[in-house]
Short mmCIF file of C-alpha atoms and ligand atoms in Angstrom, two decimals:
data_model
loop_
_atom_site.label_atom_id
_atom_site.label_comp_id
_atom_site.label_asym_id
_atom_site.label_seq_id
_atom_site.Cartn_x
_atom_site.Cartn_y
_atom_site.Cartn_z
CA MET A 11 78.20 95.77 207.45
CA ALA A 12 79.17 98.57 205.41
CA ILE A 13 81.01 99.76 202.36
CA ILE A 14 84.21 102.06 203.52
CA LEU A 15 86.55 104.26 201.77
CA ALA A 16 89.22 104.67 203.56
CA ILE A 17 92.32 107.47 202.60
CA GLU A 18 96.05 107.73 203.77
CA SER A 19 98.61 110.29 203.79
CA SER A 20 100.58 110.29 206.73
CA CYS A 21 104.09 110.45 205.20
CA ASP A 22 105.03 109.51 201.64
CA GLU A 23 102.09 107.29 200.53
CA THR A 24 98.69 108.95 199.13
CA SER A 25 96.71 105.51 199.05
CA ALA A 26 93.01 105.27 199.04
CA ALA A 27 90.97 101.77 199.68
CA ILE A 28 87.70 100.46 199.50
CA ILE A 29 86.54 97.66 201.74
CA LYS A 30 83.30 95.93 201.94
CA ASP A 31 81.76 93.31 204.73
CA GLY A 32 85.69 92.24 205.53
CA LYS A 33 86.19 92.16 201.65
CA LEU A 34 89.11 94.57 200.09
CA LEU A 35 87.65 95.38 196.66
CA SER A 36 90.70 97.81 195.95
CA ASN A 37 93.82 99.56 197.66
CA ALA A 38 95.30 102.20 195.56
CA VAL A 39 98.55 103.55 196.79
CA SER A 40 100.78 106.46 194.87
CA THR A 41 104.50 106.20 196.84
CA GLN A 42 106.28 109.33 196.55
CA ILE A 43 109.97 107.32 197.38
CA SER A 44 111.71 108.49 194.37
CA MET A 45 111.30 112.07 194.64
CA HIS A 46 112.53 112.44 198.24
CA GLN A 47 115.35 109.84 197.58
CA LYS A 48 117.83 112.82 196.50
CA TYR A 49 117.50 114.41 199.95
CA GLY A 50 118.04 111.30 202.06
CA GLY A 51 114.54 111.18 203.77
CA VAL A 52 110.85 113.01 203.05
CA MET A 53 110.67 116.32 202.91
CA PRO A 54 107.46 117.61 204.04
CA GLU A 55 107.11 120.59 202.08
CA ILE A 56 107.17 118.59 198.59
CA ALA A 57 104.81 115.77 200.43
CA SER A 58 102.32 117.68 201.27
CA ARG A 59 101.79 118.88 197.73
CA LEU A 60 102.39 115.48 195.81
CA HIS A 61 99.56 114.45 198.15
CA THR A 62 97.15 117.05 197.31
CA GLU A 63 98.57 116.11 193.33
CA ASN A 64 98.03 112.35 193.72
CA ILE A 65 94.79 112.51 195.97
CA THR A 66 92.41 112.42 193.21
CA ILE A 67 94.08 110.32 191.16
CA VAL A 68 94.14 107.68 193.96
CA LEU A 69 91.00 108.04 195.21
CA LYS A 70 89.56 107.45 191.18
CA GLU A 71 91.54 104.77 191.07
CA ALA A 72 90.33 102.90 193.98
CA LEU A 73 86.48 103.54 193.22
CA ASP A 74 87.17 102.42 189.42
CA GLY A 75 88.81 99.34 190.94
CA ALA A 76 85.80 98.44 193.46
CA LYS A 77 83.32 99.47 190.87
CA ILE A 78 81.99 101.88 194.08
CA LYS A 79 80.60 105.13 193.46
CA LEU A 80 80.68 107.38 196.25
CA LYS A 81 77.02 107.45 196.73
CA ASP A 82 77.16 104.09 197.61
CA LEU A 83 79.53 104.60 200.37
CA ASP A 84 78.51 104.10 204.29
CA ALA A 85 81.36 105.77 205.62
CA VAL A 86 84.79 107.06 205.32
CA ALA A 87 88.19 106.78 207.33
CA VAL A 88 91.12 108.83 207.56
CA THR A 89 94.35 108.91 208.77
CA ARG A 90 94.51 111.76 211.87
CA GLY A 91 97.64 111.14 213.14
CA PRO A 92 100.38 110.56 213.85
CA GLY A 93 102.33 112.24 210.71
CA LEU A 94 103.21 115.18 209.09
CA ILE A 95 101.13 118.01 209.84
CA GLY A 96 100.36 119.34 205.75
CA ALA A 97 100.18 115.75 204.59
CA LEU A 98 97.77 114.23 207.50
CA HIS A 99 95.77 117.92 206.26
CA VAL A 100 95.25 116.68 202.80
CA GLY A 101 93.95 113.25 203.23
CA LEU A 102 91.62 115.00 206.52
CA GLN A 103 90.01 117.70 203.97
CA ALA A 104 89.33 115.26 200.96
CA THR A 105 87.65 112.65 203.66
CA LYS A 106 85.26 115.94 205.49
CA THR A 107 84.32 116.83 201.88
CA ILE A 108 83.12 113.49 200.95
CA SER A 109 81.39 113.01 204.31
CA LEU A 110 80.04 116.24 204.06
CA LEU A 111 78.48 116.02 200.72
CA TYR A 112 77.07 112.40 201.29
CA ASN A 113 76.55 113.40 204.88
CA ILE A 114 78.31 109.88 205.86
CA PRO A 115 79.61 109.89 209.23
CA LEU A 116 83.67 109.86 209.35
CA ILE A 117 86.17 107.72 210.71
CA PRO A 118 89.38 109.21 212.45
CA ILE A 119 92.00 106.26 212.59
CA HIS A 120 95.31 105.75 214.16
CA HIS A 121 98.01 105.45 212.00
CA LEU A 122 100.46 102.97 214.08
CA ALA A 123 97.12 101.38 215.41
CA ALA A 124 96.15 100.58 211.11
CA HIS A 125 99.63 99.02 210.79
CA ILE A 126 99.04 96.66 213.76
CA TYR A 127 95.43 95.85 212.44
CA ALA A 128 96.83 95.10 208.86
CA CYS A 129 97.73 91.81 210.38
CA GLU A 130 94.25 90.46 210.84
CA TYR A 131 94.17 90.78 207.10
CA VAL A 132 96.19 87.23 207.65
CA LYS A 133 94.13 85.86 210.98
CA PRO A 134 92.31 87.21 213.75
CA PHE A 135 93.90 88.51 216.94
CA LYS A 136 93.95 86.09 219.87
CA PHE A 137 94.35 88.50 223.44
CA PRO A 138 96.09 89.26 225.34
CA LEU A 139 98.30 90.41 222.45
CA LEU A 140 101.87 92.36 222.56
CA SER A 141 102.68 94.56 219.32
CA LEU A 142 106.09 95.51 218.19
CA VAL A 143 105.73 98.75 216.53
CA VAL A 144 108.62 99.69 214.76
CA SER A 145 109.24 102.32 211.92
CA GLY A 146 110.67 105.39 210.38
CA GLY A 147 109.22 107.51 213.18
CA ASN A 148 108.32 105.03 216.16
CA THR A 149 109.44 102.21 217.98
CA GLU A 150 107.08 100.79 220.64
CA LEU A 151 105.96 97.54 222.48
CA VAL A 152 101.84 98.05 222.47
CA LEU A 153 99.91 95.67 225.12
CA MET A 154 96.28 94.93 223.92
CA LYS A 155 93.83 93.14 226.37
CA LYS A 156 90.51 93.84 223.61
CA HIS A 157 89.97 95.21 220.38
CA LEU A 158 90.63 99.00 220.36
CA ASP A 159 92.51 98.85 223.69
CA PHE A 160 96.47 100.07 223.24
CA LYS A 161 98.53 100.70 226.60
CA ILE A 162 102.24 101.40 225.51
CA ILE A 163 104.35 98.99 227.94
CA GLY A 164 107.69 100.38 226.05
CA GLU A 165 109.08 103.30 223.66
CA THR A 166 112.38 104.85 222.36
CA LYS A 167 113.82 107.30 224.52
CA ASP A 168 115.80 109.13 221.52
CA ASP A 169 115.55 108.04 217.57
CA ALA A 170 113.17 105.05 216.43
CA ILE A 171 114.48 102.20 214.91
CA GLY A 172 114.24 103.00 211.17
CA GLU A 173 115.60 106.41 211.70
CA CYS A 174 118.21 104.41 213.01
CA PHE A 175 118.27 102.63 209.90
CA ASP A 176 118.09 105.42 207.56
CA LYS A 177 121.02 107.33 209.28
CA VAL A 178 123.29 104.28 209.34
CA ALA A 179 122.98 103.52 205.78
CA ARG A 180 123.44 107.22 204.51
CA VAL A 181 126.77 107.02 206.26
CA LEU A 182 128.12 104.02 204.53
CA GLY A 183 126.62 105.44 200.82
CA LEU A 184 123.65 103.51 200.89
CA PRO A 185 120.24 104.84 199.22
CA TYR A 186 117.15 105.78 201.02
CA PRO A 187 114.72 104.13 202.54
CA GLY A 188 118.43 102.55 204.18
CA GLY A 189 116.55 99.62 205.83
CA ILE A 190 116.15 97.93 202.59
CA PRO A 191 119.91 97.76 201.47
CA ILE A 192 120.95 96.96 205.16
CA ASP A 193 118.97 93.96 205.03
CA LYS A 194 120.14 92.90 201.51
CA LEU A 195 123.82 93.03 202.53
CA ALA A 196 123.87 92.13 206.05
CA LYS A 197 123.00 88.81 204.73
CA GLU A 198 126.65 88.68 202.81
CA GLY A 199 128.32 89.99 205.98
CA LYS A 200 129.69 88.87 209.00
CA HIS A 201 129.38 90.37 212.74
CA THR A 202 132.90 91.75 213.23
CA TYR A 203 132.11 95.44 214.61
CA LYS A 204 131.91 95.54 218.06
CA LEU A 205 128.82 98.13 218.63
CA PRO A 206 126.72 99.04 221.88
CA THR A 207 123.53 97.81 223.22
CA PRO A 208 121.84 100.78 225.08
CA LEU A 209 119.45 100.51 227.76
CA ALA A 210 119.40 96.64 227.04
CA ASN A 211 118.47 95.51 230.93
CA LYS A 212 116.66 98.80 231.77
CA GLY A 213 112.51 97.70 231.24
CA TYR A 214 110.76 98.15 227.72
CA ASP A 215 111.90 101.39 226.69
CA PHE A 216 114.71 101.62 223.72
CA SER A 217 117.29 104.28 222.63
CA TYR A 218 118.97 104.12 218.96
CA SER A 219 120.88 107.43 219.32
CA GLY A 220 123.98 105.86 221.32
CA LEU A 221 124.21 103.01 218.26
CA LYS A 222 123.79 105.36 215.57
CA THR A 223 126.69 107.47 216.77
CA SER A 224 128.95 104.72 217.71
CA VAL A 225 128.22 103.55 213.70
CA ILE A 226 129.12 106.89 212.30
CA ASN A 227 131.94 107.50 214.76
CA LEU A 228 133.20 104.02 213.90
CA VAL A 229 132.96 104.98 209.93
CA ASN A 230 135.01 108.42 210.16
CA LYS A 231 137.53 106.85 212.44
CA GLU A 232 138.13 104.14 209.92
CA LYS A 233 138.09 106.50 206.97
CA MET A 234 140.92 108.87 209.10
CA LEU A 235 142.70 106.62 209.26
CA LYS A 236 142.43 105.33 205.66
CA HIS A 237 141.11 102.18 206.43
CA LYS A 238 138.10 100.39 203.63
CA ILE A 239 135.18 99.24 205.35
CA ASN A 240 133.34 96.55 204.94
CA VAL A 241 130.12 97.44 204.64
CA ALA A 242 128.52 94.16 204.61
CA ASP A 243 130.51 93.08 207.74
CA MET A 244 129.48 96.78 209.24
CA CYS A 245 125.44 95.64 207.98
CA ARG A 246 125.56 92.66 209.57
CA SER A 247 126.72 93.84 212.84
CA PHE A 248 124.67 96.59 212.66
CA GLU A 249 121.35 94.95 211.97
CA ASP A 250 122.19 92.24 214.94
CA VAL A 251 122.73 94.79 217.18
CA ALA A 252 119.48 96.48 216.18
CA VAL A 253 117.35 93.78 215.90
CA ASP A 254 118.36 91.88 218.59
CA MET A 255 117.38 94.73 220.89
CA VAL A 256 113.75 94.34 219.89
CA VAL A 257 113.52 90.83 219.80
CA SER A 258 114.99 90.40 223.71
CA LYS A 259 112.08 92.85 225.00
CA THR A 260 109.29 91.39 222.98
CA MET A 261 110.08 88.43 224.25
CA LYS A 262 110.47 89.15 227.68
CA ALA A 263 107.43 91.14 227.64
CA ALA A 264 105.24 88.46 226.35
CA LYS A 265 106.46 86.11 229.19
CA GLU A 266 105.69 88.97 231.53
CA PHE A 267 102.32 89.71 230.36
CA ASN A 268 101.48 85.89 229.29
CA VAL A 269 100.19 87.44 225.55
CA LYS A 270 98.67 84.49 223.23
CA GLN A 271 100.31 86.18 220.67
CA ILE A 272 103.13 88.67 218.93
CA VAL A 273 102.29 90.94 216.21
CA LEU A 274 104.78 92.49 214.18
CA ALA A 275 103.80 96.55 212.68
CA GLY A 276 105.54 99.01 210.87
CA GLY A 277 107.97 99.01 207.97
CA VAL A 278 110.94 97.64 209.75
CA SER A 279 108.75 94.51 210.43
CA ALA A 280 109.96 94.20 206.40
CA ASN A 281 112.97 93.16 207.77
CA SER A 282 114.05 89.33 206.99
CA TYR A 283 116.29 89.04 210.12
CA LEU A 284 113.65 90.67 212.51
CA ARG A 285 110.95 88.13 211.09
CA SER A 286 113.23 85.04 211.19
CA GLU A 287 114.16 85.78 214.51
CA ILE A 288 110.73 85.94 216.09
CA VAL A 289 109.67 82.97 214.17
CA ARG A 290 112.79 81.07 216.14
CA LYS A 291 112.44 82.08 219.32
CA LEU A 292 108.93 81.17 219.09
CA GLU A 293 109.01 77.65 217.92
CA LYS A 294 108.99 75.84 220.80
CA SER A 295 106.16 78.53 222.37
CA LYS A 296 102.38 78.64 222.62
CA ILE A 297 102.48 82.33 221.64
CA ASP A 298 101.02 82.56 218.65
CA VAL A 299 103.02 85.16 216.17
CA ILE A 300 101.27 87.16 212.76
CA LEU A 301 103.90 88.59 210.55
CA PRO A 302 102.51 91.31 208.29
CA PRO A 303 102.66 90.31 204.36
CA ILE A 304 105.02 92.55 202.85
CA TRP A 305 102.75 94.82 201.08
CA CYS A 306 101.68 95.67 204.28
CA THR A 307 104.53 96.85 205.84
CA THR A 308 104.24 100.10 203.58
CA ASP A 309 101.80 102.83 204.23
CA ASN A 310 98.62 101.85 202.41
CA ALA A 311 94.69 102.47 203.04
CA ALA A 312 93.94 98.87 203.13
CA MET A 313 95.18 98.93 206.76
CA ILE A 314 92.98 102.01 207.14
CA ALA A 315 90.11 100.15 205.75
CA LYS A 316 90.53 97.26 207.95
CA LEU A 317 90.48 98.98 211.31
CA ALA A 318 87.83 101.65 210.26
CA GLU A 319 85.50 98.67 210.14
CA HIS A 320 85.92 97.91 213.86
CA LEU A 321 85.39 101.45 214.46
CA TYR A 322 82.36 101.51 212.32
CA SER A 323 80.65 98.50 213.77
CA LYS A 324 80.97 100.10 217.65
CA LYS A 325 80.22 103.78 216.07
CA LEU A 326 83.04 105.37 216.66
CA PHE A 327 82.69 108.03 214.66
CA ALA A 328 84.46 111.96 214.56
CA PRO A 329 82.62 115.48 214.22
CA LEU A 330 83.21 117.89 210.93
CA SER A 331 85.12 119.81 213.06
CA LEU A 332 88.37 117.07 213.60
CA SER A 333 91.37 118.20 213.55
CA VAL A 334 94.87 116.42 212.51
CA ASP A 335 97.29 114.94 215.46
CA PRO A 336 101.16 114.66 214.01
CA ASN A 337 101.71 113.62 217.42
CA TRP A 338 98.89 111.39 218.28
CA LYS A 339 99.48 108.95 220.98
CA ILE A 340 98.46 105.53 220.74
CA SER A 341 97.14 104.78 224.09
CA ASP A 342 95.08 108.01 223.81
CA TYR A 343 92.88 106.75 220.93
CA LYS A 344 89.68 106.58 222.86
CA VAL A 345 89.74 110.71 222.93
CA PHE A 346 88.37 112.26 219.61
O1 KG4 B 410 107.86 104.52 208.96
P1 KG4 B 410 107.51 103.44 207.73
O2 KG4 B 410 106.53 102.26 208.39
O3 KG4 B 410 106.98 103.97 206.63
C1 KG4 B 410 106.40 105.05 206.56
O4 KG4 B 410 105.58 105.30 207.20
O5 KG4 B 410 106.60 105.51 204.98
O6 KG4 B 410 108.26 102.38 207.49
C2 KG4 B 410 109.63 102.94 207.04
C3 KG4 B 410 111.00 103.02 207.48
C4 KG4 B 410 112.54 103.12 207.30
O7 KG4 B 410 112.68 103.66 208.21
C5 KG4 B 410 112.80 101.89 206.41
O8 KG4 B 410 114.25 101.92 206.25
C6 KG4 B 410 112.66 101.19 207.05
O9 KG4 B 410 110.79 101.27 207.16
N1 KG4 B 410 112.45 99.93 206.29
C7 KG4 B 410 113.29 98.73 206.85
C8 KG4 B 410 113.26 97.56 205.84
N2 KG4 B 410 111.76 97.92 205.06
C9 KG4 B 410 111.98 98.99 205.23
N3 KG4 B 410 114.17 98.56 207.69
C10 KG4 B 410 114.68 97.43 207.88
N4 KG4 B 410 114.50 96.06 207.28
C11 KG4 B 410 114.00 96.34 206.38
N5 KG4 B 410 113.97 95.50 205.12
#
C-alpha cells in the first residue's frame, strides 16, 4: 500500500489527512462555520479566502500529527467537486503543487463519494449497496453494485434536504446550520402542524421546496394573526415530514434492488431521528446498515483519504491539467 495525503476544501471546512495502509494517521480540520453564521449561510468569496489562509496550517498539522514529511508521500488526493468553485481551486492548486514538486500521482476525489466511503471507517461494504446521500447541497439515492460504481436512482428535483432544514431554521429564528437546532428542539415537540409530502408516491425522486414554502407561509400566517408559533412543535412536525420522505423511499429502493447494505452519508446523516428511524425499520430485516460516525458527517479529509486508497490501488490518477468541477455528478466518476 502507500502513504497518501488527502485535502478537502469544497465548502466551509479546510482539511488535510494522512492515511497509511488503511490506517488514518492524522485528520486536521479547520472549520469556518462561525465566520459564515452572521450571513445565515456560506459566503463563497469569504470561504475561498479563508481556505487560502488555512490550507498551509492544516497541511502542517496533518504532517506533524502523522510524523510524516512531504518527501515520504506516495500520492496526493484532492476533492475536485462538487462544491464551490473558488474553494475547490484552493485545494486543487495545493495538491497539484505537491504532486509536481515531489513527482507523485494526483488522485481526483468526488466529494459525495467520499462521504459514502467515510462509512468504511466503521466496517467493510457489502454489495449491492444503497447509499442515502443527504447534505446541504444534495439529496440522492445512490446504488453501488461494486466499489467505485455509482448509479443515481433518485435525486431532488429542487432544494436539498439540508438546505430545507437551514431555511426552515432561519424563518423560525434559529441559528445556522439549521439542522442542529431543529434536531434538538424536535425532541421536545409534538407533531401538531400539518405539512405536505411532495412526490410521496412518485418513484425515487425528492422535492423539498414545497415543504419549505409551506413552513414559511404557515409561520407568516400565524405571525399576521398574532398567534405564537410553538417552535418545538414546528421542528417536530417539519422533521417528521422531511425525514420520513427519505426513509420511506430508501426502504422501497432497498427492497426493489435487493441490497445487502444501506449506508447513510452527508451532513444530514447526523440527524438523530433519521438515524433511529433507519435502524428501527431495518430491525427485522437482513439488510445491514452503516451509520457514519458523527465526526464523519461534517466535511473532513479523512473521508477523502479513505476513498483515495481505492483509487490508488487501481492506479486511477489524474493529469496535472485536472480542473475542478463544481457540478460533478457522482455517476460520471469514471470520466476524469
Ligand atoms: O452539506 P454538508 O454535508 O456539509 C458541508 O458540505 O459542509 O452538511 C451540512 C448540512 C446543513 O444543511 C446542516 O443543517 C445539516 O447538514 N445538518 C443537519 C444536522 N447536522 C447538520 N441536518 C439535520 N439534522 C442534523 N443533526
